[in-house]
PDB file of C-alpha atoms in Angstrom:
ATOM      1  CA  UNK A  26      60.204 169.294  67.741  1.00 97.00           C
ATOM      2  CA  UNK A  27      59.250 166.081  65.988  1.00 96.00           C
ATOM      3  CA  UNK A  28      57.581 164.388  63.029  1.00 97.00           C
ATOM      4  CA  UNK A  29      53.979 164.906  62.079  1.00 96.00           C
ATOM      5  CA  UNK A  30      51.382 163.166  64.296  1.00 95.00           C
ATOM      6  CA  UNK A  31      53.882 162.541  67.107  1.00 95.00           C
ATOM      7  CA  UNK A  32      52.012 164.409  69.858  1.00 94.00           C
ATOM      8  CA  UNK A  33      54.010 167.661  69.975  1.00 95.00           C
ATOM      9  CA  UNK A  34      51.078 170.048  70.205  1.00 94.00           C
ATOM     10  CA  UNK A  35      49.273 168.133  72.953  1.00 94.00           C
ATOM     11  CA  UNK A  36      52.461 168.042  75.027  1.00 95.00           C
ATOM     12  CA  UNK A  37      53.118 171.751  74.502  1.00 95.00           C
ATOM     13  CA  UNK A  38      49.579 172.633  75.579  1.00 95.00           C
ATOM     14  CA  UNK A  39      49.953 170.510  78.710  1.00 94.00           C
ATOM     15  CA  UNK A  40      53.243 172.219  79.545  1.00 94.00           C
ATOM     16  CA  UNK A  41      51.767 175.656  78.932  1.00 94.00           C
ATOM     17  CA  UNK A  42      48.839 174.893  81.225  1.00 91.00           C
ATOM     18  CA  UNK A  43      51.103 173.941  84.121  1.00 89.00           C
ATOM     19  CA  UNK A  44      54.223 176.064  83.684  1.00 89.00           C
ATOM     20  CA  UNK A  45      55.257 179.637  82.795  1.00 92.00           C
ATOM     21  CA  UNK A  46      55.411 178.913  79.060  1.00 94.00           C
ATOM     22  CA  UNK A  47      54.060 180.792  76.057  1.00 97.00           C
ATOM     23  CA  UNK A  48      53.838 178.742  72.855  1.00 98.00           C
ATOM     24  CA  UNK A  49      55.360 179.785  69.539  1.00 98.00           C
ATOM     25  CA  UNK A  50      54.300 177.702  66.549  1.00 98.00           C
ATOM     26  CA  UNK A  51      57.109 176.395  64.320  1.00 98.00           C
ATOM     27  CA  UNK A  52      54.953 175.252  61.417  1.00 97.00           C
ATOM     28  CA  UNK A  53      55.157 176.517  57.840  1.00 96.00           C
ATOM     29  CA  UNK A  54      51.492 175.678  57.213  1.00 97.00           C
ATOM     30  CA  UNK A  55      49.903 177.091  60.346  1.00 98.00           C
ATOM     31  CA  UNK A  56      51.125 180.585  59.492  1.00 98.00           C
ATOM     32  CA  UNK A  57      48.405 180.723  56.802  1.00 98.00           C
ATOM     33  CA  UNK A  58      44.854 181.842  57.458  1.00 98.00           C
ATOM     34  CA  UNK A  59      42.157 179.484  56.215  1.00 97.00           C
ATOM     35  CA  UNK A  60      44.439 176.447  56.280  1.00 98.00           C
ATOM     36  CA  UNK A  61      43.144 174.866  59.454  1.00 98.00           C
ATOM     37  CA  UNK A  62      42.131 171.241  58.986  1.00 98.00           C
ATOM     38  CA  UNK A  63      45.046 170.114  56.822  1.00 98.00           C
ATOM     39  CA  UNK A  64      47.637 171.694  59.114  1.00 98.00           C
ATOM     40  CA  UNK A  65      46.056 170.214  62.277  1.00 97.00           C
ATOM     41  CA  UNK A  66      45.805 173.757  63.612  1.00 97.00           C
ATOM     42  CA  UNK A  67      44.439 173.858  67.186  1.00 96.00           C
ATOM     43  CA  UNK A  68      40.792 174.901  67.271  1.00 94.00           C
ATOM     44  CA  UNK A  69      39.524 178.189  68.701  1.00 94.00           C
ATOM     45  CA  UNK A  70      38.723 176.687  72.098  1.00 95.00           C
ATOM     46  CA  UNK A  71      42.221 175.241  72.435  1.00 94.00           C
ATOM     47  CA  UNK A  72      43.858 178.475  71.283  1.00 95.00           C
ATOM     48  CA  UNK A  73      41.840 180.442  73.831  1.00 93.00           C
ATOM     49  CA  UNK A  74      43.196 178.157  76.556  1.00 92.00           C
ATOM     50  CA  UNK A  75      46.743 177.933  75.181  1.00 95.00           C
ATOM     51  CA  UNK A  76      47.463 180.759  72.702  1.00 96.00           C
ATOM     52  CA  UNK A  77      49.960 180.000  69.924  1.00 97.00           C
ATOM     53  CA  UNK A  78      52.026 182.803  68.427  1.00 98.00           C
ATOM     54  CA  UNK A  79      52.840 182.795  64.669  1.00 98.00           C
ATOM     55  CA  UNK A  80      49.533 181.182  63.701  1.00 98.00           C
ATOM     56  CA  UNK A  81      47.273 182.860  61.108  1.00 98.00           C
ATOM     57  CA  UNK A  82      49.758 185.622  60.312  1.00 98.00           C
ATOM     58  CA  UNK A  83      49.806 185.285  56.497  1.00 97.00           C
ATOM     59  CA  UNK A  84      47.344 184.956  53.647  1.00 97.00           C
ATOM     60  CA  UNK A  85      47.917 181.774  51.572  1.00 96.00           C
ATOM     61  CA  UNK A  86      48.669 183.949  48.536  1.00 94.00           C
ATOM     62  CA  UNK A  87      51.665 185.499  50.308  1.00 92.00           C
ATOM     63  CA  UNK A  88      55.124 184.025  50.707  1.00 85.00           C
ATOM     64  CA  UNK A  89      56.591 183.222  54.109  1.00 90.00           C
ATOM     65  CA  UNK A  90      60.269 182.334  54.271  1.00 88.00           C
ATOM     66  CA  UNK A  91      62.589 180.825  56.824  1.00 89.00           C
ATOM     67  CA  UNK A  92      64.124 184.278  57.218  1.00 87.00           C
ATOM     68  CA  UNK A  93      60.653 185.690  57.963  1.00 92.00           C
ATOM     69  CA  UNK A  94      60.176 183.010  60.598  1.00 95.00           C
ATOM     70  CA  UNK A  95      63.506 183.732  62.285  1.00 94.00           C
ATOM     71  CA  UNK A  96      62.708 187.430  62.533  1.00 93.00           C
ATOM     72  CA  UNK A  97      59.190 186.802  63.823  1.00 97.00           C
ATOM     73  CA  UNK A  98      60.238 184.089  66.267  1.00 97.00           C
ATOM     74  CA  UNK A  99      63.015 186.190  67.781  1.00 96.00           C
ATOM     75  CA  UNK A 100      60.582 189.096  68.186  1.00 97.00           C
ATOM     76  CA  UNK A 101      58.050 186.886  69.962  1.00 98.00           C
ATOM     77  CA  UNK A 102      60.715 185.222  72.109  1.00 97.00           C
ATOM     78  CA  UNK A 103      61.971 188.607  73.278  1.00 96.00           C
ATOM     79  CA  UNK A 104      58.442 189.736  74.155  1.00 97.00           C
ATOM     80  CA  UNK A 105      57.752 186.545  76.095  1.00 97.00           C
ATOM     81  CA  UNK A 106      61.027 186.770  78.008  1.00 95.00           C
ATOM     82  CA  UNK A 107      60.418 190.449  78.771  1.00 96.00           C
ATOM     83  CA  UNK A 108      57.117 189.434  80.385  1.00 96.00           C
ATOM     84  CA  UNK A 109      58.994 187.063  82.672  1.00 94.00           C
ATOM     85  CA  UNK A 110      57.814 183.919  80.906  1.00 94.00           C
ATOM     86  CA  UNK A 111      59.539 181.203  78.878  1.00 94.00           C
ATOM     87  CA  UNK A 112      59.240 180.762  75.103  1.00 96.00           C
ATOM     88  CA  UNK A 113      58.161 177.233  74.174  1.00 97.00           C
ATOM     89  CA  UNK A 114      58.655 176.595  70.468  1.00 98.00           C
ATOM     90  CA  UNK A 115      56.710 173.662  69.060  1.00 97.00           C
ATOM     91  CA  UNK A 116      56.358 172.299  65.547  1.00 97.00           C
ATOM     92  CA  UNK A 117      57.674 170.107  62.795  1.00 97.00           C
ATOM     93  CA  UNK A 118      59.225 172.531  60.309  1.00 96.00           C
ATOM     94  CA  UNK A 119      62.797 171.518  61.000  1.00 95.00           C
ATOM     95  CA  UNK A 120      64.312 174.094  58.659  1.00 92.00           C
ATOM     96  CA  UNK A 121      62.804 176.817  60.842  1.00 95.00           C
ATOM     97  CA  UNK A 122      64.433 175.350  63.950  1.00 96.00           C
ATOM     98  CA  UNK A 123      67.789 175.137  62.162  1.00 92.00           C
ATOM     99  CA  UNK A 124      67.579 178.694  60.865  1.00 91.00           C
ATOM    100  CA  UNK A 125      66.624 179.955  64.307  1.00 93.00           C
ATOM    101  CA  UNK A 126      69.678 178.336  65.841  1.00 91.00           C
ATOM    102  CA  UNK A 127      72.214 178.813  63.031  1.00 86.00           C
ATOM    103  CA  UNK A 128      71.045 181.916  61.201  1.00 83.00           C
ATOM    104  CA  UNK A 129      70.891 182.548  57.464  1.00 77.00           C
ATOM    105  CA  UNK A 130      73.344 183.780  54.911  1.00 69.00           C
ATOM    106  CA  UNK A 131      72.847 187.303  53.612  1.00 74.00           C
ATOM    107  CA  UNK A 132      71.030 186.706  50.325  1.00 78.00           C
ATOM    108  CA  UNK A 133      69.974 188.886  47.399  1.00 82.00           C
ATOM    109  CA  UNK A 134      66.303 189.892  47.522  1.00 79.00           C
ATOM    110  CA  UNK A 135      63.651 188.179  45.464  1.00 79.00           C
ATOM    111  CA  UNK A 136      63.112 189.464  41.933  1.00 86.00           C
ATOM    112  CA  UNK A 137      59.618 188.933  40.545  1.00 83.00           C
ATOM    113  CA  UNK A 138      60.687 189.370  36.901  1.00 90.00           C
ATOM    114  CA  UNK A 139      63.504 186.831  37.160  1.00 91.00           C
ATOM    115  CA  UNK A 140      61.246 184.402  38.985  1.00 88.00           C
ATOM    116  CA  UNK A 141      58.628 184.788  36.253  1.00 89.00           C
ATOM    117  CA  UNK A 142      61.203 183.973  33.562  1.00 92.00           C
ATOM    118  CA  UNK A 143      62.246 180.841  35.446  1.00 94.00           C
ATOM    119  CA  UNK A 144      58.602 179.824  35.825  1.00 89.00           C
ATOM    120  CA  UNK A 145      58.108 180.335  32.080  1.00 91.00           C
ATOM    121  CA  UNK A 146      61.095 178.086  31.351  1.00 93.00           C
ATOM    122  CA  UNK A 147      59.672 175.419  33.644  1.00 91.00           C
ATOM    123  CA  UNK A 148      56.258 175.724  32.001  1.00 89.00           C
ATOM    124  CA  UNK A 149      57.744 175.358  28.535  1.00 93.00           C
ATOM    125  CA  UNK A 150      60.424 172.724  29.118  1.00 94.00           C
ATOM    126  CA  UNK A 151      59.810 171.276  32.585  1.00 92.00           C
ATOM    127  CA  UNK A 152      61.642 171.590  35.884  1.00 91.00           C
ATOM    128  CA  UNK A 153      64.410 169.167  34.785  1.00 93.00           C
ATOM    129  CA  UNK A 154      65.371 171.851  32.244  1.00 94.00           C
ATOM    130  CA  UNK A 155      65.636 174.373  35.082  1.00 94.00           C
ATOM    131  CA  UNK A 156      67.753 171.854  36.975  1.00 94.00           C
ATOM    132  CA  UNK A 157      70.026 171.464  33.934  1.00 95.00           C
ATOM    133  CA  UNK A 158      70.424 175.234  33.683  1.00 94.00           C
ATOM    134  CA  UNK A 159      71.279 175.424  37.394  1.00 95.00           C
ATOM    135  CA  UNK A 160      73.858 172.653  36.973  1.00 94.00           C
ATOM    136  CA  UNK A 161      75.658 174.830  34.413  1.00 95.00           C
ATOM    137  CA  UNK A 162      76.026 177.799  36.752  1.00 94.00           C
ATOM    138  CA  UNK A 163      75.941 176.211  40.213  1.00 93.00           C
ATOM    139  CA  UNK A 164      76.753 172.470  40.100  1.00 93.00           C
ATOM    140  CA  UNK A 165      77.088 172.300  43.889  1.00 92.00           C
ATOM    141  CA  UNK A 166      73.529 173.495  44.474  1.00 90.00           C
ATOM    142  CA  UNK A 167      72.201 171.384  41.600  1.00 91.00           C
ATOM    143  CA  UNK A 168      73.788 168.257  43.070  1.00 91.00           C
ATOM    144  CA  UNK A 169      71.819 168.566  46.292  1.00 86.00           C
ATOM    145  CA  UNK A 170      68.471 169.381  44.641  1.00 88.00           C
ATOM    146  CA  UNK A 171      66.180 167.006  42.815  1.00 84.00           C
ATOM    147  CA  UNK A 172      65.162 167.777  39.214  1.00 87.00           C
ATOM    148  CA  UNK A 173      61.553 168.411  40.299  1.00 81.00           C
ATOM    149  CA  UNK A 174      62.220 170.388  43.493  1.00 82.00           C
ATOM    150  CA  UNK A 175      60.535 173.398  41.920  1.00 84.00           C
ATOM    151  CA  UNK A 176      60.612 175.874  44.800  1.00 81.00           C
ATOM    152  CA  UNK A 177      64.289 175.412  45.672  1.00 84.00           C
ATOM    153  CA  UNK A 178      65.396 175.146  42.047  1.00 90.00           C
ATOM    154  CA  UNK A 179      63.645 178.405  41.269  1.00 91.00           C
ATOM    155  CA  UNK A 180      65.261 180.207  44.195  1.00 89.00           C
ATOM    156  CA  UNK A 181      68.745 178.831  43.502  1.00 92.00           C
ATOM    157  CA  UNK A 182      68.654 179.891  39.856  1.00 94.00           C
ATOM    158  CA  UNK A 183      67.063 183.223  40.796  1.00 93.00           C
ATOM    159  CA  UNK A 184      69.951 183.977  43.177  1.00 92.00           C
ATOM    160  CA  UNK A 185      72.461 183.400  40.380  1.00 93.00           C
ATOM    161  CA  UNK A 186      70.506 185.405  37.818  1.00 93.00           C
ATOM    162  CA  UNK A 187      70.103 188.344  40.216  1.00 92.00           C
ATOM    163  CA  UNK A 188      73.608 188.422  41.701  1.00 92.00           C
ATOM    164  CA  UNK A 189      75.829 186.615  39.197  1.00 93.00           C
ATOM    165  CA  UNK A 190      77.079 184.442  42.041  1.00 91.00           C
ATOM    166  CA  UNK A 191      76.042 180.836  42.804  1.00 91.00           C
ATOM    167  CA  UNK A 192      73.813 180.114  45.768  1.00 88.00           C
ATOM    168  CA  UNK A 193      76.479 177.708  47.071  1.00 83.00           C
ATOM    169  CA  UNK A 194      78.962 180.604  47.273  1.00 86.00           C
ATOM    170  CA  UNK A 195      76.489 182.678  49.267  1.00 84.00           C
ATOM    171  CA  UNK A 196      76.065 179.746  51.658  1.00 75.00           C
ATOM    172  CA  UNK A 197      79.832 179.287  51.994  1.00 76.00           C
ATOM    173  CA  UNK A 198      80.164 182.916  53.021  1.00 72.00           C
ATOM    174  CA  UNK A 199      77.479 182.670  55.676  1.00 66.00           C
ATOM    175  CA  UNK A 200      78.512 184.372  58.864  1.00 62.00           C
ATOM    176  CA  UNK A 201      77.677 182.630  62.127  1.00 61.00           C
ATOM    177  CA  UNK A 202      74.848 184.454  63.913  1.00 63.00           C
ATOM    178  CA  UNK A 203      75.170 186.064  67.267  1.00 68.00           C
ATOM    179  CA  UNK A 204      74.442 183.590  70.026  1.00 74.00           C
ATOM    180  CA  UNK A 205      70.808 183.562  71.031  1.00 86.00           C
ATOM    181  CA  UNK A 206      70.317 185.180  74.467  1.00 86.00           C
ATOM    182  CA  UNK A 207      68.652 182.053  75.864  1.00 90.00           C
ATOM    183  CA  UNK A 208      69.620 178.755  77.433  1.00 89.00           C
ATOM    184  CA  UNK A 209      67.967 176.266  75.110  1.00 91.00           C
ATOM    185  CA  UNK A 210      67.024 172.644  75.566  1.00 91.00           C
ATOM    186  CA  UNK A 211      66.045 170.745  72.437  1.00 94.00           C
ATOM    187  CA  UNK A 212      63.367 168.080  72.918  1.00 95.00           C
ATOM    188  CA  UNK A 213      62.459 165.608  70.181  1.00 96.00           C
ATOM    189  CA  UNK A 214      59.037 163.951  70.406  1.00 95.00           C
ATOM    190  CA  UNK A 215      58.759 160.750  68.353  1.00 95.00           C
ATOM    191  CA  UNK A 216      57.443 157.222  68.901  1.00 92.00           C
ATOM    192  CA  UNK A 217      60.243 154.636  69.029  1.00 91.00           C
ATOM    193  CA  UNK A 218      58.273 152.356  66.688  1.00 92.00           C
ATOM    194  CA  UNK A 219      57.908 153.844  63.204  1.00 92.00           C
ATOM    195  CA  UNK A 220      54.915 151.566  62.573  1.00 95.00           C
ATOM    196  CA  UNK A 221      53.018 153.312  65.356  1.00 95.00           C
ATOM    197  CA  UNK A 222      53.690 156.668  63.719  1.00 96.00           C
ATOM    198  CA  UNK A 223      52.467 155.383  60.358  1.00 96.00           C
ATOM    199  CA  UNK A 224      49.239 154.269  61.990  1.00 97.00           C
ATOM    200  CA  UNK A 225      48.776 157.665  63.613  1.00 96.00           C
ATOM    201  CA  UNK A 226      49.423 159.407  60.304  1.00 97.00           C
ATOM    202  CA  UNK A 227      46.780 157.318  58.558  1.00 98.00           C
ATOM    203  CA  UNK A 228      44.261 157.857  61.340  1.00 98.00           C
ATOM    204  CA  UNK A 229      44.886 161.596  61.399  1.00 97.00           C
ATOM    205  CA  UNK A 230      44.568 161.990  57.644  1.00 98.00           C
ATOM    206  CA  UNK A 231      41.289 160.090  57.709  1.00 98.00           C
ATOM    207  CA  UNK A 232      40.116 162.356  60.530  1.00 98.00           C
ATOM    208  CA  UNK A 233      41.047 165.412  58.455  1.00 98.00           C
ATOM    209  CA  UNK A 234      38.984 164.095  55.548  1.00 98.00           C
ATOM    210  CA  UNK A 235      36.057 163.463  57.890  1.00 98.00           C
ATOM    211  CA  UNK A 236      36.400 166.982  59.311  1.00 98.00           C
ATOM    212  CA  UNK A 237      36.123 168.577  55.861  1.00 98.00           C
ATOM    213  CA  UNK A 238      39.616 168.810  54.345  1.00 98.00           C
ATOM    214  CA  UNK A 239      38.286 168.469  50.806  1.00 98.00           C
ATOM    215  CA  UNK A 240      35.799 171.274  51.406  1.00 98.00           C
ATOM    216  CA  UNK A 241      38.545 173.447  52.925  1.00 98.00           C
ATOM    217  CA  UNK A 242      40.771 172.988  49.883  1.00 98.00           C
ATOM    218  CA  UNK A 243      37.800 173.603  47.575  1.00 98.00           C
ATOM    219  CA  UNK A 244      37.203 176.987  49.223  1.00 98.00           C
ATOM    220  CA  UNK A 245      40.848 177.904  48.747  1.00 98.00           C
ATOM    221  CA  UNK A 246      40.805 176.638  45.160  1.00 98.00           C
ATOM    222  CA  UNK A 247      37.830 178.884  44.379  1.00 98.00           C
ATOM    223  CA  UNK A 248      39.942 181.952  45.086  1.00 97.00           C
ATOM    224  CA  UNK A 249      41.249 183.491  41.833  1.00 96.00           C
ATOM    225  CA  UNK A 250      44.541 184.527  43.473  1.00 95.00           C
ATOM    226  CA  UNK A 251      45.465 181.012  44.607  1.00 95.00           C
ATOM    227  CA  UNK A 252      46.915 178.279  42.408  1.00 92.00           C
ATOM    228  CA  UNK A 253      48.504 174.865  42.824  1.00 92.00           C
ATOM    229  CA  UNK A 254      52.097 176.117  42.446  1.00 84.00           C
ATOM    230  CA  UNK A 255      52.028 178.422  45.471  1.00 90.00           C
ATOM    231  CA  UNK A 256      54.150 177.210  48.417  1.00 89.00           C
ATOM    232  CA  UNK A 257      51.074 177.243  50.658  1.00 94.00           C
ATOM    233  CA  UNK A 258      49.114 175.019  48.279  1.00 95.00           C
ATOM    234  CA  UNK A 259      52.005 172.579  47.964  1.00 93.00           C
ATOM    235  CA  UNK A 260      51.670 171.682  51.639  1.00 96.00           C
ATOM    236  CA  UNK A 261      51.150 167.999  52.384  1.00 97.00           C
ATOM    237  CA  UNK A 262      47.471 167.144  52.131  1.00 98.00           C
ATOM    238  CA  UNK A 263      46.535 170.313  50.281  1.00 98.00           C
ATOM    239  CA  UNK A 264      48.482 169.379  47.143  1.00 97.00           C
ATOM    240  CA  UNK A 265      46.929 165.916  47.002  1.00 98.00           C
ATOM    241  CA  UNK A 266      43.370 167.175  47.511  1.00 98.00           C
ATOM    242  CA  UNK A 267      43.903 169.927  44.947  1.00 98.00           C
ATOM    243  CA  UNK A 268      45.008 167.314  42.399  1.00 97.00           C
ATOM    244  CA  UNK A 269      41.857 165.316  43.133  1.00 98.00           C
ATOM    245  CA  UNK A 270      39.669 168.388  42.666  1.00 98.00           C
ATOM    246  CA  UNK A 271      41.424 169.034  39.361  1.00 97.00           C
ATOM    247  CA  UNK A 272      40.300 165.559  38.275  1.00 98.00           C
ATOM    248  CA  UNK A 273      43.719 163.929  38.132  1.00 97.00           C
ATOM    249  CA  UNK A 274      42.661 161.002  40.359  1.00 98.00           C
ATOM    250  CA  UNK A 275      39.714 159.793  42.396  1.00 98.00           C
ATOM    251  CA  UNK A 276      39.060 160.152  46.125  1.00 98.00           C
ATOM    252  CA  UNK A 277      40.533 156.755  46.963  1.00 98.00           C
ATOM    253  CA  UNK A 278      43.847 157.551  45.309  1.00 98.00           C
ATOM    254  CA  UNK A 279      43.805 161.045  46.823  1.00 98.00           C
ATOM    255  CA  UNK A 280      43.600 159.495  50.283  1.00 98.00           C
ATOM    256  CA  UNK A 281      46.476 157.118  49.557  1.00 98.00           C
ATOM    257  CA  UNK A 282      48.586 159.915  48.107  1.00 98.00           C
ATOM    258  CA  UNK A 283      47.921 162.096  51.150  1.00 98.00           C
ATOM    259  CA  UNK A 284      48.928 159.356  53.572  1.00 98.00           C
ATOM    260  CA  UNK A 285      52.034 158.529  51.551  1.00 97.00           C
ATOM    261  CA  UNK A 286      53.067 162.199  51.368  1.00 96.00           C
ATOM    262  CA  UNK A 287      52.598 162.499  55.137  1.00 97.00           C
ATOM    263  CA  UNK A 288      54.807 159.465  55.713  1.00 97.00           C
ATOM    264  CA  UNK A 289      57.470 160.894  53.419  1.00 95.00           C
ATOM    265  CA  UNK A 290      57.297 164.163  55.343  1.00 95.00           C
ATOM    266  CA  UNK A 291      57.822 162.264  58.596  1.00 96.00           C
ATOM    267  CA  UNK A 292      60.812 160.491  57.070  1.00 94.00           C
ATOM    268  CA  UNK A 293      62.399 163.827  56.158  1.00 94.00           C
ATOM    269  CA  UNK A 294      61.623 165.186  59.613  1.00 95.00           C
ATOM    270  CA  UNK A 295      63.423 162.234  61.230  1.00 95.00           C
ATOM    271  CA  UNK A 296      66.458 162.941  59.033  1.00 93.00           C
ATOM    272  CA  UNK A 297      66.478 166.549  60.220  1.00 92.00           C
ATOM    273  CA  UNK A 298      65.939 165.561  63.857  1.00 93.00           C
ATOM    274  CA  UNK A 299      69.120 163.505  63.942  1.00 92.00           C
ATOM    275  CA  UNK A 300      71.099 166.683  63.252  1.00 91.00           C
ATOM    276  CA  UNK A 301      69.914 168.324  66.471  1.00 93.00           C
ATOM    277  CA  UNK A 302      71.328 167.804  69.948  1.00 89.00           C
ATOM    278  CA  UNK A 303      67.909 166.794  71.189  1.00 92.00           C
ATOM    279  CA  UNK A 304      66.652 164.826  74.168  1.00 93.00           C
ATOM    280  CA  UNK A 305      64.330 162.192  72.643  1.00 94.00           C
ATOM    281  CA  UNK A 306      60.999 161.156  74.191  1.00 95.00           C
ATOM    282  CA  UNK A 307      57.918 159.225  73.146  1.00 94.00           C
ATOM    283  CA  UNK A 308      54.971 161.637  73.063  1.00 89.00           C
ATOM    284  CA  UNK A 309      52.705 158.856  74.355  1.00 87.00           C
ATOM    285  CA  UNK A 310      54.856 158.354  77.454  1.00 89.00           C
ATOM    286  CA  UNK A 311      52.725 158.653  80.588  1.00 90.00           C
ATOM    287  CA  UNK A 312      53.596 161.669  82.728  1.00 92.00           C
ATOM    288  CA  UNK A 313      55.952 163.154  80.119  1.00 93.00           C
ATOM    289  CA  UNK A 314      54.970 166.738  80.884  1.00 92.00           C
ATOM    290  CA  UNK A 315      55.642 166.230  84.592  1.00 92.00           C
ATOM    291  CA  UNK A 316      58.986 164.614  83.765  1.00 91.00           C
ATOM    292  CA  UNK A 317      60.063 167.573  81.656  1.00 90.00           C
ATOM    293  CA  UNK A 318      58.921 170.038  84.295  1.00 87.00           C
ATOM    294  CA  UNK A 319      60.950 168.214  86.926  1.00 85.00           C
ATOM    295  CA  UNK A 320      63.993 168.314  84.642  1.00 82.00           C
ATOM    296  CA  UNK A 321      63.555 172.053  84.351  1.00 77.00           C
ATOM    297  CA  UNK A 322      63.407 172.440  88.096  1.00 76.00           C
ATOM    298  CA  UNK A 323      66.506 170.288  88.505  1.00 74.00           C
ATOM    299  CA  UNK A 324      68.638 171.914  85.800  1.00 68.00           C
ATOM    300  CA  UNK A 325      67.084 175.349  85.333  1.00 60.00           C
ATOM    301  CA  UNK A 326      68.047 175.147  81.651  1.00 48.00           C
ATOM    302  CA  UNK A 327      64.788 174.158  79.991  1.00 46.00           C
ATOM    303  CA  UNK A 328      64.496 177.020  77.464  1.00 45.00           C
ATOM    304  CA  UNK A 329      65.045 179.568  80.240  1.00 45.00           C
ATOM    305  CA  UNK A 330      65.956 183.103  79.117  1.00 44.00           C
ATOM    306  CA  UNK A 331      69.281 184.544  80.237  1.00 45.00           C
ATOM    307  CA  UNK A 332      69.691 188.136  81.266  1.00 37.00           C
ATOM    308  CA  UNK A 333      70.965 190.245  78.362  1.00 32.00           C
TER     309      UNK A 333
END
């Protein structure tokens, strides 16, 4: 696990090419078909050499939740272990890692009508009005959410409207999940110098633009069933290019906004990373894959499945 542009994928592919590992993607953007350049999805040649599970499993118009990921990841992990191999989970969606390890509270199902009413309120009065409404019924949840955090505000208010109980109460009643039937080692990949990461982020975003990110977003934007408020289209890079194509700012500002959003994402990822009991490494460290393989041989605990 690690921040964007830290070298996670390259390391995972090297490990998979030399050890008994099958890769599972932990990336909320790579699950979507047609979102390739902006998610830094491995190309077809790379995927043929090192297949990634949980890539291209959803259409961008469809929702994909942390609960969906946990179910899918556990299914893939069980299949990999049953084949006598080792699941190697790689990605930067830290919420997915946390949900995999800690589970999720039982929650009321989504309600399209309630969600539509909340969206109408936001359209008419703005998301701060939704935040104010949430503060009336669930001040604990409102305190931890920003007034423009549209996706989480909508879900928190939806939970209350559907169940009559605050989201914070549902979280308080969360039952600990059954222990995963694996010995797990958590590895964080991040450069020790944040400046180096910022440089990589800028270089990678420029490379995405050169590879056709604007054209990719334009193709998605041409679809009548996709719009800027979908979770898929709010992904870093896609949201900024979409705004440019809508005429809100020019290409120069779009580039700056994309780089800034990527840096902010990395900052949030670092905050999440500190909550994990992870062994930290620099992805640029020479011989890192060999080092990790030797650690596995010495400890026999590097993500090795236990008998169940």
